[in-house]
Coordinates of C-alpha atoms and ligand atoms in Angstrom, one line a residue:
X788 CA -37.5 -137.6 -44.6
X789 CA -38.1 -135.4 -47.6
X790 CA -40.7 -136.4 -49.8
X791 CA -39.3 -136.4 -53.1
X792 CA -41.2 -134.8 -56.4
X793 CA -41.0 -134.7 -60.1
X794 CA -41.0 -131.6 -62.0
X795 CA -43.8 -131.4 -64.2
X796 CA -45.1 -128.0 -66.0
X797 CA -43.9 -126.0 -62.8
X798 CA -45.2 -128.2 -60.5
X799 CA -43.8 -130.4 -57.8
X800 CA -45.9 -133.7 -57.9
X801 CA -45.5 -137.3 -56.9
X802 CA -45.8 -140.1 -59.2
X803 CA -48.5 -142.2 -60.5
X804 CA -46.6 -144.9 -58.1
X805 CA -43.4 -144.6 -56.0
X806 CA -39.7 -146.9 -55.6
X807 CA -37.3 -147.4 -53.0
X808 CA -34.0 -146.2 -53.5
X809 CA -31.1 -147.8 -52.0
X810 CA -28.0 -147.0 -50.1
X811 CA -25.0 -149.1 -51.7
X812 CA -23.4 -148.9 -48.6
X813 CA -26.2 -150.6 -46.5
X814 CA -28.3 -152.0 -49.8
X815 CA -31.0 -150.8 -47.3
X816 CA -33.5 -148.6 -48.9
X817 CA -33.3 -145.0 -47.1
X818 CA -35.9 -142.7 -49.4
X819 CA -39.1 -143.3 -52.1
X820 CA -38.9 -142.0 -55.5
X821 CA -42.0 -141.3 -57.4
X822 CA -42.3 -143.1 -60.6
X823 CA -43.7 -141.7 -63.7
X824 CA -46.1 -143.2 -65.9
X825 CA -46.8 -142.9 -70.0
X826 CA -49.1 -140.0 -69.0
X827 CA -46.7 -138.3 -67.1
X828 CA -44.2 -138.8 -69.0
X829 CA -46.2 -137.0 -72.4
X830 CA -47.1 -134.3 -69.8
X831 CA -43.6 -133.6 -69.4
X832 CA -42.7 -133.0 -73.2
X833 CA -45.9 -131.7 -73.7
X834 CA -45.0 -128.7 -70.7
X835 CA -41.3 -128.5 -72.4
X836 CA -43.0 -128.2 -75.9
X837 CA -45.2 -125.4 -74.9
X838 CA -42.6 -123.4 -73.1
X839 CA -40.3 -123.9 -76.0
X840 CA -41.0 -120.5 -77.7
X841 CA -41.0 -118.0 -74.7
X842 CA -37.5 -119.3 -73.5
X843 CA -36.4 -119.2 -76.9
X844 CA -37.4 -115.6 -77.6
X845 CA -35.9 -114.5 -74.3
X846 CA -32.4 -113.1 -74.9
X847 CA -29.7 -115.5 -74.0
X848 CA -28.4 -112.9 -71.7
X849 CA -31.7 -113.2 -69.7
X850 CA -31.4 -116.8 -70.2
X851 CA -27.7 -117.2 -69.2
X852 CA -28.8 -115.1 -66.2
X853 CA -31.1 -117.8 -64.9
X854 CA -28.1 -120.3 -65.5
X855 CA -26.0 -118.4 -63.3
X856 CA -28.8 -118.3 -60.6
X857 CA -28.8 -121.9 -60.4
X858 CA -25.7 -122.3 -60.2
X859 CA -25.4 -120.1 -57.2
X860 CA -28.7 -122.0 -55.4
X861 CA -26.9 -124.9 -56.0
X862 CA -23.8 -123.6 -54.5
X863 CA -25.9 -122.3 -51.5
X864 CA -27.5 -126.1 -51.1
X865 CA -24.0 -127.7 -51.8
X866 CA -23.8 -129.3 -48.2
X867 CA -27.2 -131.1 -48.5
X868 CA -26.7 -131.9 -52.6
X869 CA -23.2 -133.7 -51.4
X870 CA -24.8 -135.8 -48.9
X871 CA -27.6 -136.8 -50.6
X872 CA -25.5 -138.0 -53.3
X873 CA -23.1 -139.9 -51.3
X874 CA -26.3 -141.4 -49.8
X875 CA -27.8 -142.6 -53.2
X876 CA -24.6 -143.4 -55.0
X877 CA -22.1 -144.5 -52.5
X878 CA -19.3 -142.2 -53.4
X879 CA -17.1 -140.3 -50.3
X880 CA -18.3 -137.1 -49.0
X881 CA -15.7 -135.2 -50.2
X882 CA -16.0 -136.7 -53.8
X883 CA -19.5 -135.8 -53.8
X884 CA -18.8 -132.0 -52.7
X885 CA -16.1 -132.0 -55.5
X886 CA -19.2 -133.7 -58.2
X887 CA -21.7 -130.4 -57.0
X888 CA -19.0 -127.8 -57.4
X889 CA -18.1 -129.0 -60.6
X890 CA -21.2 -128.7 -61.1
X891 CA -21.8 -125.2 -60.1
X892 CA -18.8 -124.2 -62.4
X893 CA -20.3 -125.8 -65.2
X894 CA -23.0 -123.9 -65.2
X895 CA -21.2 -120.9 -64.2
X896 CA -19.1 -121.6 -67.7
X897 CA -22.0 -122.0 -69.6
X898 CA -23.8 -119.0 -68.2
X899 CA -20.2 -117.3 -69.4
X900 CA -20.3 -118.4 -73.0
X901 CA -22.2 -117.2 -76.1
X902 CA -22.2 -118.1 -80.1
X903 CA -22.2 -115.3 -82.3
X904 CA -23.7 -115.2 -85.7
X905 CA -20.7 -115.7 -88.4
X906 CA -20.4 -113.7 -91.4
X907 CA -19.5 -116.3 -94.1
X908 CA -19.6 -114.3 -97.5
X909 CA -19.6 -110.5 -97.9
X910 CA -19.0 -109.7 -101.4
X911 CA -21.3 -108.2 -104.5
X912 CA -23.8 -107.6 -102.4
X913 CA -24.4 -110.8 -101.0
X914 CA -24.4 -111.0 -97.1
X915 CA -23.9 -114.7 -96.0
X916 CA -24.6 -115.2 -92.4
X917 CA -24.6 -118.1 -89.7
X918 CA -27.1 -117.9 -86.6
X919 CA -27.4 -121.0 -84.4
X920 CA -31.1 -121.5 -83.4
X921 CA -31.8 -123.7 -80.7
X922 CA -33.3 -127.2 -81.7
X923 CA -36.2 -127.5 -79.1
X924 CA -37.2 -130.3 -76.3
X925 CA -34.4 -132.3 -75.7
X926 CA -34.4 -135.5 -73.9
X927 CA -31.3 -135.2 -71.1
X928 CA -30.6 -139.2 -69.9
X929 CA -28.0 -139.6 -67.5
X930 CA -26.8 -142.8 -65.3
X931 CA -25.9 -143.2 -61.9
X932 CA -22.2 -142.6 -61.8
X933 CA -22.2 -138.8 -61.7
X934 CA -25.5 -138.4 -61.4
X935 CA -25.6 -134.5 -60.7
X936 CA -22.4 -133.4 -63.3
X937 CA -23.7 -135.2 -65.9
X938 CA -26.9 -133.4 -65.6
X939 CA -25.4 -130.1 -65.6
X940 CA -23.1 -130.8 -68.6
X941 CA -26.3 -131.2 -70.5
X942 CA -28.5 -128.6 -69.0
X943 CA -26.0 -126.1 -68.9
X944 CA -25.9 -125.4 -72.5
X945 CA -29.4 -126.9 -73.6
X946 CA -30.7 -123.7 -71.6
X947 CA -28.2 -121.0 -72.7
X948 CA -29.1 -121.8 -76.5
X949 CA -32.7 -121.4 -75.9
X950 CA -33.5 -125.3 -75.6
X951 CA -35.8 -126.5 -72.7
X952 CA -36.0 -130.1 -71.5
X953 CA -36.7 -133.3 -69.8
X954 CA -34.6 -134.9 -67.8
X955 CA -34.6 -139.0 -67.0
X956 CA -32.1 -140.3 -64.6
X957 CA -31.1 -143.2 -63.9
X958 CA -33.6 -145.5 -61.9
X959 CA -30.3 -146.3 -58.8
X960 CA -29.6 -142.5 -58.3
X961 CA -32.7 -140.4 -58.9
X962 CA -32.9 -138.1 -56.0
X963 CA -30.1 -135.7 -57.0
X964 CA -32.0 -134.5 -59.8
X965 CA -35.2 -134.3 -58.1
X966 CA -33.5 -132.0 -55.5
X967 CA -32.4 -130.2 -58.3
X968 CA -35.3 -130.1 -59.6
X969 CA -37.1 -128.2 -56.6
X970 CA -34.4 -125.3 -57.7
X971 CA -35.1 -125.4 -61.2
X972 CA -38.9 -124.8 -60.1
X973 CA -37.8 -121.9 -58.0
X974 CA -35.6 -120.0 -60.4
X975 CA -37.2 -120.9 -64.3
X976 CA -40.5 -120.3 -66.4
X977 CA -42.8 -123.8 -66.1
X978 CA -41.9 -125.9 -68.7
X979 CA -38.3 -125.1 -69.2
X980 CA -36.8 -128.1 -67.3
X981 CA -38.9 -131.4 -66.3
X982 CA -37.5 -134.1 -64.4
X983 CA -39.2 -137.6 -64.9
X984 CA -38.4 -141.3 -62.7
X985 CA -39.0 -144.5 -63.8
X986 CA -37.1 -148.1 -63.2
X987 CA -36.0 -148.3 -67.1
X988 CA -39.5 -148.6 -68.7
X989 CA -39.6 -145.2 -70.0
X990 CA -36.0 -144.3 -71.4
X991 CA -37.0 -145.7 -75.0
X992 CA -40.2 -143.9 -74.8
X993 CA -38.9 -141.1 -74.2
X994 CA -36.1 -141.0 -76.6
X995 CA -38.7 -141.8 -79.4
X996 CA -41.0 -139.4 -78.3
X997 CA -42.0 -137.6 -81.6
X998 CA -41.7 -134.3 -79.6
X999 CA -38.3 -134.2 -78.5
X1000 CA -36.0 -133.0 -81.2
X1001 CA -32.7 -134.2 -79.7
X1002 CA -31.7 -136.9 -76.8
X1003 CA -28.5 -135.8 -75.0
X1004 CA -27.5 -139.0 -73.4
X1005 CA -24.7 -140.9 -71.3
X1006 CA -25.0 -144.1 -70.7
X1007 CA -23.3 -147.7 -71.6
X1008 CA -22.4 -148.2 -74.7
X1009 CA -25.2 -151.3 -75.3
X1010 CA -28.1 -148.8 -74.6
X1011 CA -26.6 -145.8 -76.5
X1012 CA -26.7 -147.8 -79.2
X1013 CA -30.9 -148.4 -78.3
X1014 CA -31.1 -144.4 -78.4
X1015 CA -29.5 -143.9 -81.8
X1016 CA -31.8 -146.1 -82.9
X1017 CA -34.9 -145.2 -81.5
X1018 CA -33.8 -141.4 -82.4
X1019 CA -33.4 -142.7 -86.1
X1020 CA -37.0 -142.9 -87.0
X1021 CA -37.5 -138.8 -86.2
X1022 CA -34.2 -137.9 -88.0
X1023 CA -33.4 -136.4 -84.3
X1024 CA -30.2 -135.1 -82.8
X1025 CA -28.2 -137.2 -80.3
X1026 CA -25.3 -137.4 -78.8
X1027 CA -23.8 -140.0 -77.2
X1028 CA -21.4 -140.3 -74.4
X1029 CA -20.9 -143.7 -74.0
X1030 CA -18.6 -146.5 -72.2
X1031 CA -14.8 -146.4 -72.3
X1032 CA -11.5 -149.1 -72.0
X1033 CA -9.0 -146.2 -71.6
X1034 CA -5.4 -147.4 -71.2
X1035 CA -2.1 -145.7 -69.2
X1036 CA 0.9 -146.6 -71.3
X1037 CA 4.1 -145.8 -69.0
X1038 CA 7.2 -145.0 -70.6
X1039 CA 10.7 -146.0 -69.4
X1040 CA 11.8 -142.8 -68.1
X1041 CA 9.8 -142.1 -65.2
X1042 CA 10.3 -143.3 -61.3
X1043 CA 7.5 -146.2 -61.5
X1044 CA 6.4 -145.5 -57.7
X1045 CA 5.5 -141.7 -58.6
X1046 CA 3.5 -142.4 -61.7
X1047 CA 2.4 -145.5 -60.1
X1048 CA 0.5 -143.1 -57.6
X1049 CA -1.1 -141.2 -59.7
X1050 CA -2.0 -143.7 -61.6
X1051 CA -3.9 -145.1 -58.8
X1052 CA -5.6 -142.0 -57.8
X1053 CA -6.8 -142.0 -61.7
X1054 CA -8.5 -146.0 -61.5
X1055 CA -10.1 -145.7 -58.4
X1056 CA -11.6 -142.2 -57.8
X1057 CA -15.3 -143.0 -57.8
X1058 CA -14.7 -147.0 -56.8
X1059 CA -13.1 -146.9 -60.8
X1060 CA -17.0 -146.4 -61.7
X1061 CA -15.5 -143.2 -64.3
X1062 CA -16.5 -143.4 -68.3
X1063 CA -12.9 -142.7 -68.4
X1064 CA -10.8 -144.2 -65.6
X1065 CA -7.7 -145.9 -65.9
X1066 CA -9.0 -148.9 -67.2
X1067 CA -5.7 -150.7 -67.5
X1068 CA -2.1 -149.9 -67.6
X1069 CA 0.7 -150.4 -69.8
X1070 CA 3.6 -150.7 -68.2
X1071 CA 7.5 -151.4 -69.3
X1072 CA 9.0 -155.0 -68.2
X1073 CA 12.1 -153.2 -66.9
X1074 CA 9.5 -151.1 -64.4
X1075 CA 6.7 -153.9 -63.9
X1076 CA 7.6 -154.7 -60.6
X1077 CA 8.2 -151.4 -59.1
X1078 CA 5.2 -150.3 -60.2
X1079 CA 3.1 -153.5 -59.4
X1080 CA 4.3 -153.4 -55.6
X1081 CA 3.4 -149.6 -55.4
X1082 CA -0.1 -149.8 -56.4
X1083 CA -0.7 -152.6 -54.3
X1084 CA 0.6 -150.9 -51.5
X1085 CA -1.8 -148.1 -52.5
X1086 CA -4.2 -150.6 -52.7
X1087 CA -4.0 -152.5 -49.8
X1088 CA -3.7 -148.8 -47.1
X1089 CA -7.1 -147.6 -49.3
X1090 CA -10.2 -147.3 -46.1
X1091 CA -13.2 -149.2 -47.8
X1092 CA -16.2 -148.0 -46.1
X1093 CA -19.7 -146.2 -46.3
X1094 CA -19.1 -142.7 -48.4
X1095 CA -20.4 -141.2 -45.6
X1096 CA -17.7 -142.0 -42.7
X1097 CA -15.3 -139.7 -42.6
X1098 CA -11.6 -141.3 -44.0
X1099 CA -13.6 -143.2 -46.6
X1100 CA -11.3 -142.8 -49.3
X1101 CA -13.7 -146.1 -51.8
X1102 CA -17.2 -146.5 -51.4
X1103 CA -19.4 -148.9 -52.2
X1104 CA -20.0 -150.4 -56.4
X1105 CA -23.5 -147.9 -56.9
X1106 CA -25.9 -151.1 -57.9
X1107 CA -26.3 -155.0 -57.5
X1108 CA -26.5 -155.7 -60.8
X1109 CA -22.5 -153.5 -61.6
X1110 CA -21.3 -155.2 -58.5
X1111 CA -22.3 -158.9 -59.6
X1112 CA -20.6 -157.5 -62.9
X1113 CA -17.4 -156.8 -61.1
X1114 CA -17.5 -160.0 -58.9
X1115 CA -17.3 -162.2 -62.0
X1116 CA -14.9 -160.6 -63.8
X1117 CA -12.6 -160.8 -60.5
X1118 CA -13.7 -164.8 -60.3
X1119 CA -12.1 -164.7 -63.9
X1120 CA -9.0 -162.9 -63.3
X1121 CA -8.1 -164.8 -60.3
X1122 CA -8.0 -167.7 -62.4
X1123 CA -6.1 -166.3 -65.2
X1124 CA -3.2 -164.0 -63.3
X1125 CA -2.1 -162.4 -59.9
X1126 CA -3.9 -160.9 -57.9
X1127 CA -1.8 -158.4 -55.4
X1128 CA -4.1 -156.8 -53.2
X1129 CA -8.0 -157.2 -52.6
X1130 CA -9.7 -159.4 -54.6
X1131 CA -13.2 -160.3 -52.9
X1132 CA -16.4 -158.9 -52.1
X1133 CA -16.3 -157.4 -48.6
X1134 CA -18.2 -159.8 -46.4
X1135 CA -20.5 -157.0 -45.0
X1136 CA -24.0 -155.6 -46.3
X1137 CA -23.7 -153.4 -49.2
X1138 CA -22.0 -153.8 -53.0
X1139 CA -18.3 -153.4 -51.5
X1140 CA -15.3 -154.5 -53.3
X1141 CA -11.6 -153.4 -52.3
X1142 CA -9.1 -151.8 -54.7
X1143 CA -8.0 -154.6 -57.1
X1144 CA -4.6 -154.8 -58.5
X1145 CA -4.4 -158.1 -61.0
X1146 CA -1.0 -158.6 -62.9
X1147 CA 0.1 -161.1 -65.5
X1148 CA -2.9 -161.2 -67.0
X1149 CA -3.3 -161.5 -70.9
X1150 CA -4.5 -159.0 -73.3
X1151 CA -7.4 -161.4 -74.0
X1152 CA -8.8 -161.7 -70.8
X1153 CA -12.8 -160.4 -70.2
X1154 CA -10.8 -157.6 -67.2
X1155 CA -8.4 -156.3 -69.9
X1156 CA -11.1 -156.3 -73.1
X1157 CA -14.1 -155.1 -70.9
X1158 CA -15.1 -152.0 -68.9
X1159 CA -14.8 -153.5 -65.7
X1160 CA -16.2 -149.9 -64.0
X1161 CA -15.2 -150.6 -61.0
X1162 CA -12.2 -151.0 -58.6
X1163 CA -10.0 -153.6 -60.2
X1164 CA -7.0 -152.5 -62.0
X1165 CA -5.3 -155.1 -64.8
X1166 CA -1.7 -154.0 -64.8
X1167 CA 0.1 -155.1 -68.2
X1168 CA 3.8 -155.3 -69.4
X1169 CA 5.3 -154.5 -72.3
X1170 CA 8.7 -154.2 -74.4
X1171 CA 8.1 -152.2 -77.6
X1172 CA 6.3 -149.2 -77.8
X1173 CA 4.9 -149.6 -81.2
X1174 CA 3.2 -152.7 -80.4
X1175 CA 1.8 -151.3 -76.5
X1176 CA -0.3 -148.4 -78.5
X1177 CA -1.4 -150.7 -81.1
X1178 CA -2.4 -153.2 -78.1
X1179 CA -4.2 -150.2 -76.6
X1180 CA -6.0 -149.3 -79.8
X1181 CA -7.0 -152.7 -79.9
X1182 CA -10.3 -152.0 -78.7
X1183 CA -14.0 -150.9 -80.4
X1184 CA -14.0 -148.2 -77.5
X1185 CA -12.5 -144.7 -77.8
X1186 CA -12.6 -142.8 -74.9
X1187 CA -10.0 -141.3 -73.1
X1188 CA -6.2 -142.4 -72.1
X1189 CA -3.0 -141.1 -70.4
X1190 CA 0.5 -141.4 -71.3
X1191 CA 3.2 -140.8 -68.7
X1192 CA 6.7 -139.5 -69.3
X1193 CA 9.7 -137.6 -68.4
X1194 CA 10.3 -136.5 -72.0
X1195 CA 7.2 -134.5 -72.8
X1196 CA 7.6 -134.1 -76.7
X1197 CA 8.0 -138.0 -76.6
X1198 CA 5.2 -139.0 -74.3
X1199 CA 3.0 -136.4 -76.4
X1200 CA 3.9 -138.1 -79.8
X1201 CA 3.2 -141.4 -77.9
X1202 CA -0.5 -139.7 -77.1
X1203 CA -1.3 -138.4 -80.7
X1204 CA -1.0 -142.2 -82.1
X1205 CA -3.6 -143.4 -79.4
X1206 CA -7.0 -143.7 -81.0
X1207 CA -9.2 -142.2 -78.8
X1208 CA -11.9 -138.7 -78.2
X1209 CA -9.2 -137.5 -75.2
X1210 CA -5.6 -138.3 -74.1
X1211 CA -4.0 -136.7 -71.3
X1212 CA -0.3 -136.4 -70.7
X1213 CA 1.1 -136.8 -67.2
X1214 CA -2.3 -136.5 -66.0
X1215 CA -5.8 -138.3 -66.1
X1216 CA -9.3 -137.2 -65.2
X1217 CA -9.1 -133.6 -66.2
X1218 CA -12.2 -132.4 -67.9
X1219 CA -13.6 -128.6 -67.4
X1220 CA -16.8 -127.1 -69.0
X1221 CA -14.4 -125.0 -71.3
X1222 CA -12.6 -128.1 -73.4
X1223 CA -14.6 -129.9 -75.7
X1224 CA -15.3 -133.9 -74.6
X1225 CA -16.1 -136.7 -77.0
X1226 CA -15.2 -140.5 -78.0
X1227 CA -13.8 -142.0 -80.3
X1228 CA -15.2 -145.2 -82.0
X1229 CA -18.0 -147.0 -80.1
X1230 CA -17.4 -144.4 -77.3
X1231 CA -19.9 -141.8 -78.3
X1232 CA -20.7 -139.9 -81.1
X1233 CA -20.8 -135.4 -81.1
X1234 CA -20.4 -134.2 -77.9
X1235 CA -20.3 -132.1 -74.8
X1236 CA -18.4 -129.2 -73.3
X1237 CA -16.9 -126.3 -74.6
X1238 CA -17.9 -124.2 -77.3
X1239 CA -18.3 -127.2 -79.6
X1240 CA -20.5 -128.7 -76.5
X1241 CA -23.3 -125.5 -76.7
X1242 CA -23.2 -125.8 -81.1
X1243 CA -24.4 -129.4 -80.3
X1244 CA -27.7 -127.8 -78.3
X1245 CA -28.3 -125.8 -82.0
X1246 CA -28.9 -125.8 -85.6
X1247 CA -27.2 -123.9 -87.9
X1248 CA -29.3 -121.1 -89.5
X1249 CA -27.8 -120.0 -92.6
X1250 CA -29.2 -116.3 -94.4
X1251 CA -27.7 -116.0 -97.6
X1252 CA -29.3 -112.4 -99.0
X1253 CA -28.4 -109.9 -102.2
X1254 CA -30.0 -107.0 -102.2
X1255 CA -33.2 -106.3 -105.3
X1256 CA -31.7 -104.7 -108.0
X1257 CA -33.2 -101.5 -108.9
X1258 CA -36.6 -101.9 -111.2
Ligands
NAD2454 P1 -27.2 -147.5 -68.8 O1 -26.9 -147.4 -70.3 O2 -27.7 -148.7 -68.2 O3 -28.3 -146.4 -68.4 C1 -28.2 -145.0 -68.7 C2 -29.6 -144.4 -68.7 O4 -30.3 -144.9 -69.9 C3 -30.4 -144.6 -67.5 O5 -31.1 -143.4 -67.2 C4 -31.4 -145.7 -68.0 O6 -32.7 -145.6 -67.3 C5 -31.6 -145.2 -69.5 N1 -32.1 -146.3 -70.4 C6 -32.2 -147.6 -70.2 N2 -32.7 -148.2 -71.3 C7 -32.9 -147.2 -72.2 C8 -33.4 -147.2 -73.6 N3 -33.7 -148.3 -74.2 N4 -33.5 -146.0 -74.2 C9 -33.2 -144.8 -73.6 N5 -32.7 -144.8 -72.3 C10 -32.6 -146.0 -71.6 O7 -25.8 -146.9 -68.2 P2 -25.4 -147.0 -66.7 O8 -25.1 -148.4 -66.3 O9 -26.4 -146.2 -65.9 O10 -24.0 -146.1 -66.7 C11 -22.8 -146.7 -66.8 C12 -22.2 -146.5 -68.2 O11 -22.2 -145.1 -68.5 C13 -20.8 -147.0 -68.4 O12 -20.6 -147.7 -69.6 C14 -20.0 -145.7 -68.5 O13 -18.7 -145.8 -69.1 C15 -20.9 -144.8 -69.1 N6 -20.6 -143.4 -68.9 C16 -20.1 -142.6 -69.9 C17 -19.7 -141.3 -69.8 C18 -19.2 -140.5 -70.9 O14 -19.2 -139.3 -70.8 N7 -18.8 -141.0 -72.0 C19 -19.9 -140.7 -68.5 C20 -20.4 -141.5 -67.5 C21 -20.8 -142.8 -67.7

C-alpha cells in the first residue's frame, strides 16, 4: 500500500500521528493518512511564507509554465489519481477520470491566462495604471465531494498570480491531494504548495492563522460562515463557495420524458452529492405525471454498486455522518409524499442509498427546503409561472438552477428572474475554468474561475504618477 505523506517545505513526511480512511463502498478502512499537528501545521505557513517572494518575483510565464507541467503529470498519473479517488470517495470510475481531466484542463486554462496591467488615466501628464499583485499565503480548504477539482480551481490561479499555499482537505477524502501532493514536490520550489491532514481540528486554525492573507474555501454553508469569521479578525481575503438548493423549473412546451432525462442525469451525477445538483424540480401539472413515471423509471434501471465495478452508474453517499443526513430526510419524506422509486438504505455494508424520486411533497418540507446532497429528488408541480420562480427564490441559498424550454427567448427570460450566482438553460452542470462561478445569497461570496476567478488570487495595485515640473 502506499504510504501516504504531507507536503511540508519540500518535503514528503508523515504526521505527528496517522487516520484510517474509509471506503464508502465497504465503510472498511483501506489506507492511513498522516495527521498534522499545531506544529506542523505553523510549519506549513511558515515554508509558504518564506517562499512567498521568490515565486512572486518569478515571471508568471515561468510560473504558468510550472502550472502547465502539473497539469501534464497529472494527466500522465490520471489512471492511478481516478482510482484512488473512486476508492476514498465512492464515486464511479469513469466519473472520477472525468473529475482528474477536468482537472488537468483547469490548470491547463489557468496556465493559458494572464492579467495585464490597465491604463486608467492618461491625460496632463498623469499616467494612472492598474497592476494586480498577488496577495501571499492562502489557505485552500476543500471537502470531500470533488476532492481533486476543487483543489485545482483554487491552485490553478493562486499559483499563476504569484500566490503560494497550503492546502487542508477534507478529513473523508484526503489522499487525492496527498498524491497530488508527491507532484507538486516534483515539479515546484519548496514552499510553494503545502498539503496539511487533520480530522477537523485544524480548519479554524488555519483560517485564523495570522500568516495567511486569504482562505479560498468550499465547504457547507454552516462552516463557511466559521471562516468568514475567523478571517474577520485579520481583515483577510476569502471566498466562499458554499452550499446550494438549486431548482429545475420545466416549462410547458417541452416532451416531459426528454427533459425528464436530463434532468436526471443532472440530480444524480456524483450520488446528487454536487454544490449545484438538481436539487428539486419544478414541474407543470399538465406534465407531472409524464415526467414523474420517467425519472422513476430512470431511477429504478440506475446499477447501485461500489464505484469501482464496472456498470456502476451511483456509488456510495462519501461519509456516515451525509448518509445518516440523507436517511432522515428520506424517513421524513416518506411520511409526508410519494415515493416512486428507492427509498431505503441498501441493506449491504457501506453508506448506499438508491436514486430517490419523492412526489407530492410540499414546499415546506425539510427534502424541498434543505440540501439534501445526495440521491433523492423532490419533484414539484405547479400552475403559474410567476409564482414557481418566486417558490424557487424562496430560499437563503443562491447557487445555481436550470430552466428547460422549447422557446429559448422565453425559458431564458424565465432564467434571468431566478435569484441565483448561475442558471443554465436546457442544460445543468456546465462549469469550465474559462466562465466565472459564484453564489448568490448564502451561497458564497467572490468567487472562482475565469478571469474574475485569478483577480480574486490578487490585489489591485494602483500607480497614479505626473511627472516633476521643471525647477
Ligand atoms: P464542510 O463545511 O463540513 O467541510 C469543508 C472543509 O472545511 C473541510 O476540509 C473541513 O475539514 C473544513 N473545516 C471544518 N471546520 C472548519 C472551520 N471551523 N474552519 C475552517 N475549516 C473548517 O463541508 P463538506 O460537508 O465537506 O462539503 C459539503 C458541502 O460543500 C455542501 O454544502 C456543498 O454544497 C458544498 N460545496 C460547495 C461547492 C461550491 O462550489 N459552491 C462545491 C462543492 C461542495
Amino acid at each position: 500500500m502506499h504510504a501516504f505523506r504531507m507536503l511540508i517545505d519540500g518535503q514528503l513526511l508523515d504526521g505527528s500521528s496517522s487516520f484510517d480512511v474509509l471506503n464508502p463502498a465497504t465503510a472498511e478502512p483501506f489506507a492511513r493518512c498522516p495527521k498534522a499537528d499545531e506544529s506542523m501545521l505553523d510549519a506549513a505557513v511558515a515554508a509558504a511564507k518564506r517562499a512567498f517572494p521568490g515565486w512572486a518575483a518569478t515571471p508568471i510565464d515561468q510560473r504558468a509554465a510550472l502550472v502547465a507541467t502539473l497539469a501534464d503529470r497529472l494527466e500522465a498519473r490520471a489512471a492511478e489519481f481516478a482510482s484512488l479517488l473512486t476508492s476514498e470517495q465512492g464515486k464511479p470510475l469513469d466519473q472520477a477520470m472525468y473529475e482528474i481531466m477536468g482537472s488537468v484542463f483547469t490548470l491547463r486554462a489557468f496556465a493559458a491566462m494572464r492579467i495585464a496591467p490597465r491604463t486608467l488615466r492618461e491625460a496632463g501628464g498623469n499616467v494612472v495604471t492598474e497592476h494586480r499583485t498577488p496577495l501571499g499565503v492562502v489557505a485552500a480548504i476543500t471537502p470531500w465531494n470533488f476532492p481533486v477539482i476543487l483543489v485545482m480551481n483554487k491552485l490553478g490561479p493562486a499559483l499563476v498570480t504569484g500566490n503560494t499555499m497550503v492546502l487542508k482537505p477534507a478529513p473523508t477524502t484526503p489522499l487525492t491531494t496527498l498524491l497530488f501532493g508527491e507532484i507538486c514536490a516534483e515539479v515546484l520550489p519548496a514552499g510553494v504548495v503545502n498539503t496539511i491532514c487533520d480530522q477537523n481540528e485544524l480548519g479554524a486554525k488555519l483560517a485564523g492563522h495570522p500568516d495567511v492573507a486569504k482562505v479560498a474555501f468550499t465547504g457547507s454553508t454552516a462552516t463557511g460562515k466559521k471562516v468568514m469569521a475567523t478571517a474577520a479578525d485579520g481583515v483577510k481575503r476569502v471566498t466562499l463557495e458554499l452550499g446550494g438548493n438549486d431548482a429545475a423549473i420545466v416549462l410547458d412546451d417541452v416532451d416531459p420524458r426528454q427533459v425528464a432525462r436530463k434532468v436526471y442525469g443532472g440530480a444524480m451525477a456524483n450520488a446528487g452529492q454536487i454544490c449545484v445538483a438538481i436539487k428539486r424540480a419544478y414541474v407543470p401539472a399538465a406534465l407531472y405525471d409524464d415526467f414523474c413515471d420517467e425519472l422513476a423509471t430512470l431511477a429504478k434501471a440506475a446499477i447501485v454498486d461500489d464505484g469501482a465495478r464496472q456498470g456502476t452508474t451511483i456509488g456510495p453517499i462519501q461519509n456516515k455522518m451525509q448518509f445518516d443526513k440523507v436517511k432522515a430526510l428520506l424517513d421524513d419524506a416518506r411520511e409526508r409524499g410519494t415515493i416512486l422509486s428507492g427509498g431505503e438504505a441498501l441493506d449491504r455494508p457501506g453508506y448506499f442509498i438508491p436514486p430517490t424520486i419523492v412526489r407530492d411533497l410540499d414546499d415546506e418540507a425539510p427534502l424541498v427546503r434543505e440540501e439534501q446532497f445526495g440521491p433523492v429528488l423532490p419533484v414539484l408541480s405547479y400552475q403559474d409561472i410567476d409564482d414557481v420562480i418566486a417558490r424557487a427564490n424562496a430560499s437563503d441559498y443562491g447557487l445555481g438552477g436550470s430552466v428547460w424550454g422549447k422557446d429559448l427567448a422565453r425559458a431564458t427570460d424565465v432564467a434571468r428572474r431566478i435569484d441565483t450566482g448561475t442558471v443554465w438553460v436546457n442544460q445543468v452542470l456546465a462549469i469550465d475554468a474559462t466562465i466565472p462561478f459564484r453564489g448568490a445569497k448564502q451561497s458564497g461570496l467572490g468567487g472562482e474561475l475565469g478571469e474574475a476567478g485569478l483577480h480574486e488570487y490578487t490585489q489591485a495595485h494602483i500607480i497614479n504618477a505626473v511627472a516633476l515640473e521643471d525647477a
